[in-house]
Amino acid sequence: MLKKILPCILVAMVCIACSGDVQREAMRLYNDAEADFAAGNFNAAKLKLDSIDKQHRADVDFRRMADTLRWEIEMQENLRNIAYYDSVISLSVPQVENMKKNFVSTGDSAILGYDVFVHRSQGRSYLPHTNLVCEVRDNGELYMISVFMGRELNHTSYEVSADGGIFKESGEVPLSTAANNRFDDLGVRWEYVTYRPALQNGTAEFVADYADKKIMVTLNGEKSVYKFYLDKRDKTAIKESVEFASMLKALLKMQRDKRVAENNVVWIQDKLNKKKAE
């Protein structure tokens, strides 16, 4: 009888010893995670907490402790991000406002549902002519418009090029779309083709990068093309429009990211409060 009992006792003792080793390893990981958290090494701390979740799935108490510590880490990460966003936003807002002084609103926000800004040198007082014009929407998106005045061309795209054989070409805007607008006025043909960001293929940035050089624009029509050079005023307007759109979009993204972080803080704090109340 004793011979039958002894193996069972030995197995039980081994299991108890193993269980103790497992708990000590979980405790070591947790303590190390706490130390990393205190030192500001958030990623290292989270990796150790992940190890607790993966390697000690049966130890509910340690996994709950790991969850609570992870929330505390995420709380500090979000608070740190908010502080960073605040510092960048405080610098970006005056820069954007200063740049905005070079632009005027088209005044169509009530109709469109959003505001549109054009460079002062390309505003409504600007005598329309064959040209490239920029619009910056209030979400930071930049739209290019190719304007043609003359005979019927029915152009659907454009190319910008500089000396040395370098060029960029826009995508096509079909004649059948609302973005390709054409009309005749007193015997003169007017064509306004609007290119959303996805169709610009870097043409606006090309003009901005080579604004100090001669830039030729080629309007691609159904049966022919029309070529002209951008004047200095329009190159400057496009360059500043690209810069304004980029700065505005970056600022808006930073403000959105800050709001997300603030919402995360509220959610995590609620979790921690409920945990303390248990």
Tab-separated table of C-alpha atoms in Angstrom:
chain	number	residue	atom	x	y	z
A	1	MET	CA	0.000	0.000	0.000
A	2	LEU	CA	2.829	2.373	0.936
A	3	LYS	CA	4.523	1.653	-2.375
A	4	LYS	CA	1.395	2.849	-4.200
A	5	ILE	CA	1.063	6.050	-2.125
A	6	LEU	CA	4.696	7.191	-2.356
A	7	PRO	CA	4.677	7.924	-6.133
A	8	CYS	CA	1.521	10.028	-5.725
A	9	ILE	CA	3.133	12.014	-2.914
A	10	LEU	CA	6.251	12.591	-5.004
A	11	VAL	CA	4.183	13.794	-7.979
A	12	ALA	CA	2.239	16.172	-5.731
A	13	MET	CA	5.462	17.563	-4.270
A	14	VAL	CA	6.899	18.128	-7.747
A	15	CYS	CA	3.710	19.904	-8.846
A	16	ILE	CA	3.802	22.155	-5.785
A	17	ALA	CA	7.457	22.974	-6.436
A	18	CYS	CA	6.754	23.730	-10.090
A	19	SER	CA	3.787	25.900	-9.146
A	20	GLY	CA	5.991	27.871	-6.796
A	21	ASP	CA	8.600	28.359	-9.505
A	22	VAL	CA	5.946	29.566	-11.943
A	23	GLN	CA	4.581	32.074	-9.442
A	24	ARG	CA	8.065	33.344	-8.637
A	25	GLU	CA	8.723	33.862	-12.356
A	26	ALA	CA	5.435	35.754	-12.737
A	27	MET	CA	6.292	37.893	-9.710
A	28	ARG	CA	9.763	38.595	-11.135
A	29	LEU	CA	8.278	39.706	-14.457
A	30	TYR	CA	5.747	41.915	-12.691
A	31	ASN	CA	8.367	43.521	-10.424
A	32	ASP	CA	10.640	44.145	-13.407
A	33	ALA	CA	7.724	45.710	-15.292
A	34	GLU	CA	7.039	48.010	-12.338
A	35	ALA	CA	10.711	49.026	-12.271
A	36	ASP	CA	10.698	49.766	-16.005
A	37	PHE	CA	7.508	51.799	-15.607
A	38	ALA	CA	9.016	53.841	-12.776
A	39	ALA	CA	12.094	54.496	-14.937
A	40	GLY	CA	9.946	55.647	-17.856
A	41	ASN	CA	10.772	52.602	-19.992
A	42	PHE	CA	7.164	52.047	-21.016
A	43	ASN	CA	7.787	49.714	-23.963
A	44	ALA	CA	10.036	47.433	-21.919
A	45	ALA	CA	7.427	47.322	-19.159
A	46	LYS	CA	4.649	46.392	-21.581
A	47	LEU	CA	6.740	43.603	-23.089
A	48	LYS	CA	7.135	42.035	-19.643
A	49	LEU	CA	3.412	42.372	-18.982
A	50	ASP	CA	2.749	40.670	-22.322
A	51	SER	CA	4.968	37.816	-21.154
A	52	ILE	CA	2.807	37.420	-18.050
A	53	ASP	CA	-0.308	37.175	-20.232
A	54	LYS	CA	1.264	34.607	-22.555
A	55	GLN	CA	3.269	32.487	-20.125
A	56	HIS	CA	1.005	32.592	-17.070
A	57	ARG	CA	-2.493	32.395	-18.515
A	58	ALA	CA	-3.732	30.264	-15.632
A	59	ASP	CA	-2.600	32.754	-12.993
A	60	VAL	CA	-5.609	35.065	-12.936
A	61	ASP	CA	-4.357	37.237	-10.074
A	62	PHE	CA	-1.084	38.115	-11.777
A	63	ARG	CA	-2.849	38.778	-15.070
A	64	ARG	CA	-5.232	41.174	-13.330
A	65	MET	CA	-2.285	42.946	-11.725
A	66	ALA	CA	-0.646	43.122	-15.155
A	67	ASP	CA	-3.804	44.628	-16.682
A	68	THR	CA	-3.946	47.342	-14.030
A	69	LEU	CA	-0.285	48.225	-14.489
A	70	ARG	CA	-0.754	48.302	-18.253
A	71	TRP	CA	-3.599	50.823	-17.860
A	72	GLU	CA	-1.374	52.976	-15.664
A	73	ILE	CA	1.350	52.843	-18.310
A	74	GLU	CA	-1.100	53.761	-21.066
A	75	MET	CA	-2.371	56.613	-18.920
A	76	GLN	CA	1.136	58.051	-18.622
A	77	GLU	CA	1.800	57.513	-22.331
A	78	ASN	CA	-1.320	59.463	-23.252
A	79	LEU	CA	-0.542	62.246	-20.780
A	80	ARG	CA	2.967	62.477	-22.231
A	81	ASN	CA	1.525	62.619	-25.754
A	82	ILE	CA	-0.912	65.367	-24.768
A	83	ALA	CA	1.946	67.456	-23.373
A	84	TYR	CA	3.859	66.953	-26.626
A	85	TYR	CA	0.829	67.864	-28.753
A	86	ASP	CA	0.268	71.007	-26.682
A	87	SER	CA	3.845	72.160	-27.196
A	88	VAL	CA	3.763	71.573	-30.958
A	89	ILE	CA	0.281	73.068	-31.391
A	90	SER	CA	1.287	76.205	-29.480
A	91	LEU	CA	4.091	76.717	-32.011
A	92	SER	CA	2.085	75.686	-35.094
A	93	VAL	CA	-1.021	77.839	-34.563
A	94	PRO	CA	0.740	81.225	-34.925
A	95	GLN	CA	2.699	79.902	-37.922
A	96	VAL	CA	-0.490	78.799	-39.669
A	97	GLU	CA	-2.263	82.056	-38.812
A	98	ASN	CA	0.663	84.072	-40.154
A	99	MET	CA	0.673	82.051	-43.382
A	100	LYS	CA	-3.116	82.422	-43.617
A	101	LYS	CA	-2.707	86.190	-44.031
A	102	ASN	CA	-1.608	85.544	-47.617
A	103	PHE	CA	-4.942	83.885	-48.395
A	104	VAL	CA	-8.574	84.928	-48.693
A	105	SER	CA	-11.734	82.895	-48.251
A	106	THR	CA	-13.897	82.410	-51.319
A	107	GLY	CA	-16.926	83.007	-49.087
A	108	ASP	CA	-18.716	79.896	-50.317
A	109	SER	CA	-18.724	77.950	-47.042
A	110	ALA	CA	-22.513	78.276	-46.609
A	111	ILE	CA	-23.033	76.597	-49.977
A	112	LEU	CA	-20.195	74.086	-49.922
A	113	GLY	CA	-20.253	73.167	-46.237
A	114	TYR	CA	-16.543	73.911	-45.912
A	115	ASP	CA	-14.289	76.923	-46.402
A	116	VAL	CA	-11.956	77.385	-49.351
A	117	PHE	CA	-8.885	79.620	-49.353
A	118	VAL	CA	-7.081	81.013	-52.387
A	119	HIS	CA	-3.856	82.972	-52.482
A	120	ARG	CA	-4.427	86.724	-52.523
A	121	SER	CA	-2.543	87.018	-55.801
A	122	GLN	CA	-4.968	84.517	-57.385
A	123	GLY	CA	-8.184	85.812	-55.801
A	124	ARG	CA	-11.318	87.031	-57.530
A	125	SER	CA	-9.764	90.406	-58.298
A	126	TYR	CA	-7.124	88.548	-60.316
A	127	LEU	CA	-7.822	88.848	-64.049
A	128	PRO	CA	-8.626	85.293	-65.225
A	129	HIS	CA	-6.299	83.888	-67.868
A	130	THR	CA	-4.758	80.589	-68.904
A	131	ASN	CA	-3.054	79.472	-65.736
A	132	LEU	CA	-2.681	77.004	-62.856
A	133	VAL	CA	-4.538	77.990	-59.691
A	134	CYS	CA	-4.521	76.482	-56.188
A	135	GLU	CA	-7.323	76.153	-53.660
A	136	VAL	CA	-6.759	75.097	-50.054
A	137	ARG	CA	-9.763	73.650	-48.249
A	138	ASP	CA	-10.228	74.083	-44.514
A	139	ASN	CA	-9.219	70.438	-43.944
A	140	GLY	CA	-5.778	71.149	-45.389
A	141	GLU	CA	-6.389	69.479	-48.749
A	142	LEU	CA	-4.985	71.266	-51.773
A	143	TYR	CA	-6.816	71.275	-55.110
A	144	MET	CA	-5.246	72.307	-58.403
A	145	ILE	CA	-7.223	73.989	-61.165
A	146	SER	CA	-6.007	74.300	-64.740
A	147	VAL	CA	-7.601	77.314	-66.412
A	148	PHE	CA	-7.687	77.710	-70.183
A	149	MET	CA	-8.978	80.646	-72.222
A	150	GLY	CA	-9.040	80.616	-76.036
A	151	ARG	CA	-10.220	78.170	-78.658
A	152	GLU	CA	-11.813	74.831	-77.853
A	153	LEU	CA	-9.187	72.533	-76.349
A	154	ASN	CA	-11.167	70.122	-74.135
A	155	HIS	CA	-8.142	69.441	-71.966
A	156	THR	CA	-8.253	66.723	-69.320
A	157	SER	CA	-4.772	66.853	-67.760
A	158	TYR	CA	-1.610	68.923	-67.557
A	159	GLU	CA	2.145	68.529	-67.305
A	160	VAL	CA	4.680	70.782	-65.581
A	161	SER	CA	8.309	70.671	-66.662
A	162	ALA	CA	11.592	72.458	-66.045
A	163	ASP	CA	14.995	72.530	-67.714
A	164	GLY	CA	16.881	69.262	-67.674
A	165	GLY	CA	13.980	67.107	-68.836
A	166	ILE	CA	12.357	66.894	-65.407
A	167	PHE	CA	8.562	66.881	-65.305
A	168	LYS	CA	5.417	65.727	-63.529
A	169	GLU	CA	2.062	64.954	-65.107
A	170	SER	CA	-1.360	64.989	-63.512
A	171	GLY	CA	-3.955	62.284	-63.817
A	172	GLU	CA	-6.873	62.719	-66.215
A	173	VAL	CA	-10.187	64.376	-65.395
A	174	PRO	CA	-12.688	63.059	-67.982
A	175	LEU	CA	-14.754	65.563	-69.947
A	176	SER	CA	-17.918	63.857	-68.694
A	177	THR	CA	-17.265	64.724	-65.028
A	178	ALA	CA	-18.395	67.796	-63.100
A	179	ALA	CA	-14.764	68.579	-62.262
A	180	ASN	CA	-14.168	69.316	-65.960
A	181	ASN	CA	-16.141	72.505	-66.559
A	182	ARG	CA	-16.330	74.221	-69.963
A	183	PHE	CA	-18.357	77.116	-71.360
A	184	ASP	CA	-18.274	79.802	-74.063
A	185	ASP	CA	-18.573	83.508	-73.273
A	186	LEU	CA	-18.685	86.153	-76.008
A	187	GLY	CA	-16.962	83.831	-78.413
A	188	VAL	CA	-14.226	82.897	-75.950
A	189	ARG	CA	-13.815	79.351	-74.703
A	190	TRP	CA	-13.259	78.885	-70.958
A	191	GLU	CA	-12.162	75.593	-69.421
A	192	TYR	CA	-11.753	74.982	-65.683
A	193	VAL	CA	-10.511	71.534	-64.690
A	194	THR	CA	-10.234	70.709	-60.979
A	195	TYR	CA	-7.801	68.046	-59.761
A	196	ARG	CA	-8.314	66.471	-56.376
A	197	PRO	CA	-5.132	65.495	-54.460
A	198	ALA	CA	-5.091	61.919	-55.795
A	199	LEU	CA	-4.928	63.188	-59.397
A	200	GLN	CA	-2.178	65.777	-58.955
A	201	ASN	CA	0.692	63.271	-58.918
A	202	GLY	CA	3.031	65.710	-57.178
A	203	THR	CA	2.634	68.500	-59.749
A	204	ALA	CA	1.943	71.198	-57.147
A	205	GLU	CA	4.990	70.147	-55.132
A	206	PHE	CA	7.026	70.167	-58.359
A	207	VAL	CA	6.136	73.819	-58.955
A	208	ALA	CA	6.949	74.632	-55.321
A	209	ASP	CA	10.334	72.887	-55.545
A	210	TYR	CA	11.322	74.590	-58.806
A	211	ALA	CA	9.633	77.960	-58.281
A	212	ASP	CA	12.951	79.721	-58.914
A	213	LYS	CA	13.211	78.172	-62.399
A	214	LYS	CA	11.277	78.513	-65.648
A	215	ILE	CA	8.325	76.136	-65.517
A	216	MET	CA	6.376	75.186	-68.608
A	217	VAL	CA	2.785	73.988	-68.342
A	218	THR	CA	1.323	71.752	-71.034
A	219	LEU	CA	-2.453	71.362	-71.179
A	220	ASN	CA	-3.348	68.067	-72.833
A	221	GLY	CA	-6.437	68.402	-75.026
A	222	GLU	CA	-8.442	65.954	-77.115
A	223	LYS	CA	-6.598	66.654	-80.362
A	224	SER	CA	-3.857	69.089	-79.414
A	225	VAL	CA	-1.898	70.590	-76.538
A	226	TYR	CA	-1.384	74.126	-75.293
A	227	LYS	CA	1.879	75.245	-73.695
A	228	PHE	CA	2.659	78.287	-71.576
A	229	TYR	CA	5.084	79.388	-68.857
A	230	LEU	CA	4.034	80.164	-65.304
A	231	ASP	CA	4.875	83.704	-64.281
A	232	LYS	CA	6.721	84.455	-61.046
A	233	ARG	CA	3.595	85.577	-59.178
A	234	ASP	CA	1.749	82.340	-59.891
A	235	LYS	CA	4.745	80.167	-59.009
A	236	THR	CA	4.982	81.978	-55.681
A	237	ALA	CA	1.236	81.565	-55.096
A	238	ILE	CA	1.410	77.820	-55.772
A	239	LYS	CA	4.482	77.399	-53.576
A	240	GLU	CA	2.872	79.229	-50.659
A	241	SER	CA	-0.376	77.299	-51.180
A	242	VAL	CA	1.507	73.999	-50.922
A	243	GLU	CA	3.228	75.182	-47.726
A	244	PHE	CA	-0.016	76.489	-46.206
A	245	ALA	CA	-1.916	73.278	-47.008
A	246	SER	CA	0.854	71.145	-45.517
A	247	MET	CA	1.075	73.210	-42.324
A	248	LEU	CA	-2.710	73.344	-41.909
A	249	LYS	CA	-3.136	69.589	-42.446
A	250	ALA	CA	-0.353	68.814	-39.955
A	251	LEU	CA	-1.922	71.123	-37.357
A	252	LEU	CA	-5.380	69.602	-37.789
A	253	LYS	CA	-3.954	66.092	-37.438
A	254	MET	CA	-2.114	67.108	-34.282
A	255	GLN	CA	-5.340	68.518	-32.822
A	256	ARG	CA	-7.227	65.314	-33.708
A	257	ASP	CA	-4.515	63.165	-32.140
A	258	LYS	CA	-4.654	65.277	-28.989
A	259	ARG	CA	-8.430	64.776	-28.725
A	260	VAL	CA	-7.961	61.013	-29.127
A	261	ALA	CA	-5.358	61.007	-26.339
A	262	GLU	CA	-7.658	63.049	-24.080
A	263	ASN	CA	-10.508	60.593	-24.682
A	264	ASN	CA	-8.138	57.729	-23.892
A	265	VAL	CA	-7.239	59.355	-20.571
A	266	VAL	CA	-10.921	59.603	-19.615
A	267	TRP	CA	-11.538	55.960	-20.571
A	268	ILE	CA	-8.461	54.650	-18.730
A	269	GLN	CA	-9.206	56.707	-15.623
A	270	ASP	CA	-12.696	55.224	-15.551
A	271	LYS	CA	-11.177	51.729	-15.738
A	272	LEU	CA	-8.753	52.473	-12.900
A	273	ASN	CA	-11.496	53.979	-10.728
A	274	LYS	CA	-13.668	50.882	-11.174
A	275	LYS	CA	-10.687	48.695	-10.357
A	276	LYS	CA	-10.043	50.566	-7.110
A	277	ALA	CA	-13.723	50.285	-6.162
A	278	GLU	CA	-13.679	46.481	-6.431
